[in-house]
Coordinates of C-alpha atoms in Angstrom, one line a residue:
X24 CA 0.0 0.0 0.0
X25 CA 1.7 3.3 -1.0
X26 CA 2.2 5.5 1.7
X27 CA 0.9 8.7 -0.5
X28 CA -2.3 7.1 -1.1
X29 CA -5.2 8.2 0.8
X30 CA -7.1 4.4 1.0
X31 CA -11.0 4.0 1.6
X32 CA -12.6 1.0 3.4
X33 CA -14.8 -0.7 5.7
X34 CA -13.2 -1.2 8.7
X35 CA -9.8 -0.3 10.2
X36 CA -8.6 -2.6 13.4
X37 CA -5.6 -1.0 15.4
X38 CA -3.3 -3.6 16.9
X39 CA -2.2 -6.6 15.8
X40 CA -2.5 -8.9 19.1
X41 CA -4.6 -11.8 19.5
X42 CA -7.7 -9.9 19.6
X43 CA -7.2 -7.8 17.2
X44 CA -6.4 -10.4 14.9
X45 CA -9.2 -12.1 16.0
X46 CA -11.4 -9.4 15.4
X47 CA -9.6 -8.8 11.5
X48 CA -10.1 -12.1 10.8
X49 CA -13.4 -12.5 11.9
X50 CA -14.7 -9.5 9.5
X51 CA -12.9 -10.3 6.2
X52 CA -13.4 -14.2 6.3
X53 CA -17.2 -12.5 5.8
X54 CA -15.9 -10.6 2.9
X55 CA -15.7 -7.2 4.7
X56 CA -12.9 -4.8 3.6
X57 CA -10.6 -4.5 6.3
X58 CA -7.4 -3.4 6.9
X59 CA -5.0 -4.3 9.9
X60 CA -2.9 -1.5 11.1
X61 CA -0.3 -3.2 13.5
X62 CA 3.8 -3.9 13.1
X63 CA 4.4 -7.3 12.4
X64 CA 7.2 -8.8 15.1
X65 CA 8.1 -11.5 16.6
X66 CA 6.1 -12.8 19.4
X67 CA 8.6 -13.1 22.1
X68 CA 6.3 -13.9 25.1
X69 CA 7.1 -17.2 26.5
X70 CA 3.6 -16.7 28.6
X71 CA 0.7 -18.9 27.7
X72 CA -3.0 -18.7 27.8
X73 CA -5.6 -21.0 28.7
X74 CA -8.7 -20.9 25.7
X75 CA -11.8 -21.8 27.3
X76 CA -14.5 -23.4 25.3
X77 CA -16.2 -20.7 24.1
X78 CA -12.9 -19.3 22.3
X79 CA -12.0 -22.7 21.3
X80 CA -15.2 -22.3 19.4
X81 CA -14.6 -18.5 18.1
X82 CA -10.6 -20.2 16.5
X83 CA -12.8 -23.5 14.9
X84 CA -15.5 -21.2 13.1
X85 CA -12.7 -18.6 12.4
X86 CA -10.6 -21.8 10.9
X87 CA -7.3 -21.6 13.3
X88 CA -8.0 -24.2 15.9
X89 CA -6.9 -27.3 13.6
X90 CA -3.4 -25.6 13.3
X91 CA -3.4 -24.9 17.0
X92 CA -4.6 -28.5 18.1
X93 CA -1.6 -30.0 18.8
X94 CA 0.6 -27.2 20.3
X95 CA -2.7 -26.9 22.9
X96 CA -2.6 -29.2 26.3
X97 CA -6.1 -29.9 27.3
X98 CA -7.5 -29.0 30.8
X99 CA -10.3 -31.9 31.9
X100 CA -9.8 -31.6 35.8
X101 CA -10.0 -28.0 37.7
X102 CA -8.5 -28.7 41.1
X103 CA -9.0 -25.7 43.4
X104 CA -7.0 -26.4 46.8
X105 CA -7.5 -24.2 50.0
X106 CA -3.7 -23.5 50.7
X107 CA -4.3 -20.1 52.8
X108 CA -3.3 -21.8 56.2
X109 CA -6.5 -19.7 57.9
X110 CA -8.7 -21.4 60.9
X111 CA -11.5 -21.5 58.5
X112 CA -10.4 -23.2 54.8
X113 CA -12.3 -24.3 52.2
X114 CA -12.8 -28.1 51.3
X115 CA -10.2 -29.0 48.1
X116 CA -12.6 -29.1 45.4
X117 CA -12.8 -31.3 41.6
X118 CA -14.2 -29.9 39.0
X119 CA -14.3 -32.5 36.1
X120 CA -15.2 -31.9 33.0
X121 CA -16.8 -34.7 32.4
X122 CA -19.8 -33.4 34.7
X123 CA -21.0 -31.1 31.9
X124 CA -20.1 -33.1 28.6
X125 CA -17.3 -31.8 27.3
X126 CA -14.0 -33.3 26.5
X127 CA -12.0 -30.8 28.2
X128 CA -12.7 -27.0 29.9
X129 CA -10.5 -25.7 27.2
X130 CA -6.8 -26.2 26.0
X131 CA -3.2 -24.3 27.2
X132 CA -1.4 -23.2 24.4
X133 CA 1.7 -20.8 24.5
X134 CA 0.5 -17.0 22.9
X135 CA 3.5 -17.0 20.5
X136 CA 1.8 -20.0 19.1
X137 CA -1.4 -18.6 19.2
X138 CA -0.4 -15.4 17.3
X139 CA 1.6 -17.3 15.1
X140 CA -1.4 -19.0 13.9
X141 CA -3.8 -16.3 13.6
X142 CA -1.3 -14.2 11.5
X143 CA -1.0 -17.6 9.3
X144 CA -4.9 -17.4 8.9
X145 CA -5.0 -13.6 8.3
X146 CA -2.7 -13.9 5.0
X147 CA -5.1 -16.2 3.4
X148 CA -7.7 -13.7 3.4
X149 CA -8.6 -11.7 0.3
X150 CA -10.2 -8.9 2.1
X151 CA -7.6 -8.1 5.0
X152 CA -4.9 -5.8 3.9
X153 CA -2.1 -5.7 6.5
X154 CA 0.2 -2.6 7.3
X155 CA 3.1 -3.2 9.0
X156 CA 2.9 -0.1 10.6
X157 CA 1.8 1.5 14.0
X158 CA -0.9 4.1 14.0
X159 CA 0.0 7.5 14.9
X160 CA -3.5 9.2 15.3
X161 CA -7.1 8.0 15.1
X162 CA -9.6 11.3 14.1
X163 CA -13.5 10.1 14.3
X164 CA -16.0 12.3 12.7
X165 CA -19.7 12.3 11.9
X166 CA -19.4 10.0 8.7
X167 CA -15.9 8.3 8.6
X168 CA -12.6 7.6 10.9
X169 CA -9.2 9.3 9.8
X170 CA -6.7 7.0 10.7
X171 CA -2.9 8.3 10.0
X172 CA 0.1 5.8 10.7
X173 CA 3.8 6.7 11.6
X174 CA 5.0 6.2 7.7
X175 CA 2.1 9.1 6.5
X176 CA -0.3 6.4 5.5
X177 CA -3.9 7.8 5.5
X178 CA -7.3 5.6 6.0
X179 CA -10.9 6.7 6.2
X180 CA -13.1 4.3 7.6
X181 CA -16.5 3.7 8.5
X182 CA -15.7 2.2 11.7
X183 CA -12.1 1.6 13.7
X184 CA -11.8 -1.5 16.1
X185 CA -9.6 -0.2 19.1
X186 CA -7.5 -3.7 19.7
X187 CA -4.3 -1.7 20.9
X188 CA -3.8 -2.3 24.6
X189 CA -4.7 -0.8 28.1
X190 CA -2.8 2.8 26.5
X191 CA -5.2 2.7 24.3
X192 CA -5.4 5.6 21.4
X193 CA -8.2 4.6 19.8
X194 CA -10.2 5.0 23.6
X195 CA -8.6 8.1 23.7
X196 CA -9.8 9.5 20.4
X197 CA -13.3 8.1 21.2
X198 CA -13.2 10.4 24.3
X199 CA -14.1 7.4 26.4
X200 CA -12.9 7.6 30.0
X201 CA -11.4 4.5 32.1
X202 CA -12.0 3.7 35.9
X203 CA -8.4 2.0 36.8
X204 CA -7.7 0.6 40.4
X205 CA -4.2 -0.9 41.1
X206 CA -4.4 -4.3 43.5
X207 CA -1.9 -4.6 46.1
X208 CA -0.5 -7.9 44.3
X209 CA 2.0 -9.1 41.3
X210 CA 2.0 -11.7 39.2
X211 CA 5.2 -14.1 38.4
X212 CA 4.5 -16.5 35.3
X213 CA 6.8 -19.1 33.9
X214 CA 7.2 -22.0 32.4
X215 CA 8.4 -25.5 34.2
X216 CA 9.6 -29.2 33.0
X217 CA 8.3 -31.7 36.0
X218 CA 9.1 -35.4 36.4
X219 CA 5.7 -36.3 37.2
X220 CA 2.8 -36.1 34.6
X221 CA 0.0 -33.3 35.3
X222 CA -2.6 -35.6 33.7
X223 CA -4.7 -32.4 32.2
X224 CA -5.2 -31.4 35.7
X225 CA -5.4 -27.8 36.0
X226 CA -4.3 -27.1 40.2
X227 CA -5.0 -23.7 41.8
X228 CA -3.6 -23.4 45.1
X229 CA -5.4 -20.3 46.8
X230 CA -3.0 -18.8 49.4
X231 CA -3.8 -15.9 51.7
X232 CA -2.2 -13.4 49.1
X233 CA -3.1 -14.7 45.8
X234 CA -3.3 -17.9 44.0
X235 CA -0.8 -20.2 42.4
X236 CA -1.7 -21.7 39.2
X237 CA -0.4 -25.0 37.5
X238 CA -1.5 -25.0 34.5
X239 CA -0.6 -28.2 32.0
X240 CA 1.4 -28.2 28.9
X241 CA 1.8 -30.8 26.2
X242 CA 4.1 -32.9 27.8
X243 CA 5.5 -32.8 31.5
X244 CA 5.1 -29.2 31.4
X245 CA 3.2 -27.0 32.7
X246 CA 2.9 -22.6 33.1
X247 CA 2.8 -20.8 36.6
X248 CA 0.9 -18.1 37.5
X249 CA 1.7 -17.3 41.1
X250 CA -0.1 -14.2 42.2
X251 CA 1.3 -12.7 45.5
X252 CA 2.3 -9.2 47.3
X253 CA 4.5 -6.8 45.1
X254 CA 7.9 -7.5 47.1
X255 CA 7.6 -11.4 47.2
X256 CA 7.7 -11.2 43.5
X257 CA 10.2 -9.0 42.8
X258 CA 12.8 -11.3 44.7
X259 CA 11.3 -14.5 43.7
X260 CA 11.6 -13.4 40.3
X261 CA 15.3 -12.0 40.7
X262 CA 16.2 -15.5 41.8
X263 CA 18.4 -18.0 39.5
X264 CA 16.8 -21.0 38.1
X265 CA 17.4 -23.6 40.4
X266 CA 16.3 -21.4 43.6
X267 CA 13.3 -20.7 42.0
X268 CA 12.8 -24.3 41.0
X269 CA 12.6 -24.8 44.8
X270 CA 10.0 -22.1 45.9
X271 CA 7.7 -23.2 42.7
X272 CA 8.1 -27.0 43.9
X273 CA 7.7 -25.8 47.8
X274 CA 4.2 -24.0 46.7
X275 CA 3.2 -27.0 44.7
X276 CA 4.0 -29.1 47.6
X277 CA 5.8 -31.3 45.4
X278 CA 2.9 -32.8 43.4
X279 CA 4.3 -32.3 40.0
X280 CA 8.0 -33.9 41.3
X281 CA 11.3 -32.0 40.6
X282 CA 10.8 -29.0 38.6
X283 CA 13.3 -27.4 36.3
X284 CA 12.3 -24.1 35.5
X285 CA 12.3 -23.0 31.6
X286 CA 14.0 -19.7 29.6
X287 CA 12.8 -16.1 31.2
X288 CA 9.8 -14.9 33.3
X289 CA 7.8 -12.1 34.0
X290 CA 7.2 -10.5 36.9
X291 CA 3.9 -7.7 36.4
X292 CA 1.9 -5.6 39.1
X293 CA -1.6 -6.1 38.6
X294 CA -5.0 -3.7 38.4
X295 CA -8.4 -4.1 37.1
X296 CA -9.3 -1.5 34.9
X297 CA -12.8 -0.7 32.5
X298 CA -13.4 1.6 29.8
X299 CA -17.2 4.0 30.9
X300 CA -18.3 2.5 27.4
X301 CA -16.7 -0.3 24.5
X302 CA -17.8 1.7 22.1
X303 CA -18.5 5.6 20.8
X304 CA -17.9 7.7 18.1
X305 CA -17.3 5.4 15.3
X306 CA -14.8 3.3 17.5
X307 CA -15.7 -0.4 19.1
X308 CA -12.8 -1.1 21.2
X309 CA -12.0 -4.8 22.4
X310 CA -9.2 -6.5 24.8
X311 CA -7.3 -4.6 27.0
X312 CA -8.8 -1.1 25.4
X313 CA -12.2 -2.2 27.1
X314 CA -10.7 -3.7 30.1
X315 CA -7.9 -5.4 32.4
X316 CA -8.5 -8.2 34.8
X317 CA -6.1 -9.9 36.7
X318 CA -4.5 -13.6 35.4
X319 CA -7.3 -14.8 37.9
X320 CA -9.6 -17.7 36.4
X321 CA -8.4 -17.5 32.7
X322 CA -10.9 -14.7 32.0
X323 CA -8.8 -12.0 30.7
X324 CA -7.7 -13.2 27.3
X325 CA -11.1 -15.2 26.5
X326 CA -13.1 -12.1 27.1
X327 CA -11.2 -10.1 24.9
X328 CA -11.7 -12.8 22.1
X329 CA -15.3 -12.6 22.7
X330 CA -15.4 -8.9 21.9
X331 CA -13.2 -9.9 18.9
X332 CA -16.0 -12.6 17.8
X333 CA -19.1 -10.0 18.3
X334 CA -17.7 -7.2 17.0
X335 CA -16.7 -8.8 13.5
X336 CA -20.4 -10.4 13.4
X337 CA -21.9 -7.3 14.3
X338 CA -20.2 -5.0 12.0
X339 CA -20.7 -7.9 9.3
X340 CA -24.0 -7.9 9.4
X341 CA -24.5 -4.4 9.9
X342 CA -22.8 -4.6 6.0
X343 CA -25.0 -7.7 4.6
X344 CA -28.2 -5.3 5.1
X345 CA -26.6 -2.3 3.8
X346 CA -25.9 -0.5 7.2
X347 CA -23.3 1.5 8.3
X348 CA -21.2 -0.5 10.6
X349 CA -20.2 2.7 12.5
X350 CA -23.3 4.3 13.4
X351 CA -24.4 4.2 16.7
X352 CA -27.3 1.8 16.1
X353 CA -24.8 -0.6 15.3
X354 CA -22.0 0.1 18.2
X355 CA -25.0 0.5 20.3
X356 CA -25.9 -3.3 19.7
X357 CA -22.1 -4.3 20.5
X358 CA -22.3 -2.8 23.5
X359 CA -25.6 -4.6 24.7
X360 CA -24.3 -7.6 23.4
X361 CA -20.7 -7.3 25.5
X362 CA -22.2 -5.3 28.2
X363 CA -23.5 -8.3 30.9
X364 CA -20.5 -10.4 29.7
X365 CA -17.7 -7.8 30.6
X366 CA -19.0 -6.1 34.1
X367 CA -20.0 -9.8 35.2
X368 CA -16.7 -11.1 34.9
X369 CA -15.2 -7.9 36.1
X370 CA -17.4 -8.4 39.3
X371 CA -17.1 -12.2 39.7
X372 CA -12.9 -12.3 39.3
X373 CA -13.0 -9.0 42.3
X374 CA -15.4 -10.6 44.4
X375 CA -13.1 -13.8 44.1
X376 CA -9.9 -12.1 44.9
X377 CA -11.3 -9.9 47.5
X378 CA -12.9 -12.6 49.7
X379 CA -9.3 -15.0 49.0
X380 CA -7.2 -12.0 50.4
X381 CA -9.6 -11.0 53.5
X382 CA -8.5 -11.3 56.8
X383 CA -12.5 -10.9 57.8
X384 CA -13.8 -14.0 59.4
X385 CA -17.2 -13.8 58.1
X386 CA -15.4 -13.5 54.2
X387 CA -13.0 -16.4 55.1
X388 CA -16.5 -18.5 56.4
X389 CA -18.4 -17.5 53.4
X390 CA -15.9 -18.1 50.8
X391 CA -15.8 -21.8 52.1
X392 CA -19.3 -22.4 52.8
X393 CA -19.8 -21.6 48.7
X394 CA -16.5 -24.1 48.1
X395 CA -18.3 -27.0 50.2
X396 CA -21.7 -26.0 48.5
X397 CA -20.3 -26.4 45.1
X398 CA -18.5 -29.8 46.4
X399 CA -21.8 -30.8 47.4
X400 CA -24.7 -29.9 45.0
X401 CA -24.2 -31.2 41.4
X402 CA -26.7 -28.8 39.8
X403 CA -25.0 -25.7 41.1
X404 CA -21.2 -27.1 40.1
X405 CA -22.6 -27.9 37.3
X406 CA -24.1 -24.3 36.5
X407 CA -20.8 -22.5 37.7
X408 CA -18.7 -24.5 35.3
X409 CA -20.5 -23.8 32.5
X410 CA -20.8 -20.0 33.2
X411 CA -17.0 -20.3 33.6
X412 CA -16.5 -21.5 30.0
X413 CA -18.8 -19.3 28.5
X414 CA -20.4 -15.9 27.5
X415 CA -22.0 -15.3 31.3
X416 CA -25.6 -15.9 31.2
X417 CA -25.5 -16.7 27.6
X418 CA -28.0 -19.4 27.7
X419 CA -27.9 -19.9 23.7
X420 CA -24.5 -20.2 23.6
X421 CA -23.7 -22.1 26.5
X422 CA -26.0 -25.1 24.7
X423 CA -23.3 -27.2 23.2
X424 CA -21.7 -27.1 26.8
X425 CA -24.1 -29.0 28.4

């Protein structure tokens, strides 16, 4: 695309991470014009996400599951154990997946592999155009979006997908505001080769400042996510392999056998954060534009994939009956659709954290009194897990999940 050519089409998405590729793919496999602002680089993030299986269904209609199959471990057993040492603990809990008809929750794949993928999928797509390029402004008016990139490229079109992070421009050009609130907590993720296998169980050990998640990999591997107070993960993560090997296999209490801990981590602090509205001004924003959770129940990731998903059906259809996907009848639907989906989740992953973390008796007695309910009564495990896979409340599309 020559960078003196002022360029016309549908729909602009800004960022090139998994949901905005999501979101690009999911409008030009439809046949709508898009165009994919984003630099294309290497995907260096050893860190891994775990697709439940409502995006495993958003990559299989989308055609990038099959490619991803085999790189993805499957999760068929949730173990959730009570490690907060308190007077009052929860009962350990299994969640199988069994219980609800599925094969497994969802699958653990690394993001590199993930990206990789998608970007495979996006080049065999006559109607996405790709610039390898970062945008430099987004200017919304009454009938089109101005987008400018950092070579002098110019776009108009009739609606921009904001897919380009928690700094997002696209929210800022939108005029859309974001409520933020830092959490007194970190998160340390790696990866870890263990002698014993994990058997595609999924173990959360919930300690009184965070929980520590071991989550499987193909083969005897598996990724951490060990969420804890600021300082304990700065030195955790400062320490050398082998050290380290011992306080991941200390906090597993040894259930996965001797650890060896793989190349790099991450250390992060951690916030929740949501945009006043996903969408205004001729800009739907999705992922980290819309909102930030913490790594806490595999929700982050998989909600962003859902706005990816209704978004690129939205604006679709808006096209098939000759409507303009950027008006605000349209981004008014998108909202509606996303709007349940993202506060509940928001909601449900604070109220978790907050009652883990509480020092409050009647918190600590309540949080396990709703462990040994769920231990106990079928129909309500049974409800929880498939709101846990799914859209929340989504009664149509939880139907192949039960």
């Amino acid at each position: 695309m020559d960078s003196s050519v002022t360029t016309e089409t549908d729909v602009a998405v800004i960022g090139g991470g998994p949901a905005g590729l999501t979101t690009a793919i999911a409008l030009a496999r439809r046949g709508v014009r898009t165009v994919l602002v984003a630099r294309l680089a290497p995907y260096a993030d050893n860190r891994t996400t775990a697709l439940l299986h409502a995006s495993v269904a958003v990559l299989e209609e989308l055609g990038a599951w099959e490619a991803c199959r085999n790189a993805a471990a499957p999760l068929r057993t949730m173990r959730l154990v009570d490690d907060t040492g308190r007077l009052i603990r929860a009962p350990e809990l299994h969640l199988d997946c069994n219980e609800i008809g599925l094969d497994a929750f969802g699958y653990n794949i690394e993001n590199r592999i993930l990206v990789e993928t998608l970007e495979r999928r996006a080049t065999d797509l006559p109607a996405l155009t790709r610039i390898d390029e970062n945008a430099a402004s987004i200017e919304p008016s009454e009938h089109n979006v101005t987008v400018r990139t950092q070579q002098g490229r110019t776009l108009h079109v009739r609606l921009a997908v904001g897919a380009d992070g928690r700094n997002s421009i696209c929210r800022e050009a939108a005029q859309i505001g974001v409520r933020k609130r830092a959490l007194d907590q970190s998160a340390l993720t790696l990866n870890i080769e263990h002698t014993r296998p994990h058997d595609a169980i999924s173990t959360e050990f919930h300690t009184a400042h965070g929980p520590c998640v071991f989550v499987p990999l193909p083969g005897n591997r598996s990724s951490v996510v060990w969420v804890m107070r600021p300082e304990d993960a700065e030195w955790r993560g400062a320490l050398d392999d082998d050290a380290l090997a011992r306080e991941v296999e200390r906090q597993a209490h040894h259930h996965l056998g001797a650890l060896r801990v793989g190349p790099t981590r991450h250390v992060f602090p951690l916030g929740i954060e949501q945009a006043d509205r996903i969408a205004a001004h001729r800009i739907a924003l999705v992922g980290e534009a819309a909102h930030v959770l913490p790594p806490i129940g595999a929700q982050g990731l998989n909600l962003g994939l859902r706005d990816a998903a209704d978004i690129g059906a939205i604006a679709a259809d808006a096209l098939l009956l000759e409507q303009d996907p950027g008006s605000p009848a349209t981004l008014q639907r998108y909202e509606r659709k996303r709007r349940l989906d993202i506060q509940g989740r928001i909601a449900v992953v604070d109220f978790a954290n907050r009652t883990l973390l509480s020092d409050f008796l009647p918190a600590q007695a309540l949080r396990a009194a709703g462990m040994q309910a769920l231990a106990w009564s079928g129909p309500m495990r049974r409800f929880i897990m498939r709101q846990a896979i799914a859209p929340l409340f989504a009664a149509g599309q939880n139907r192949d999940a039960r």
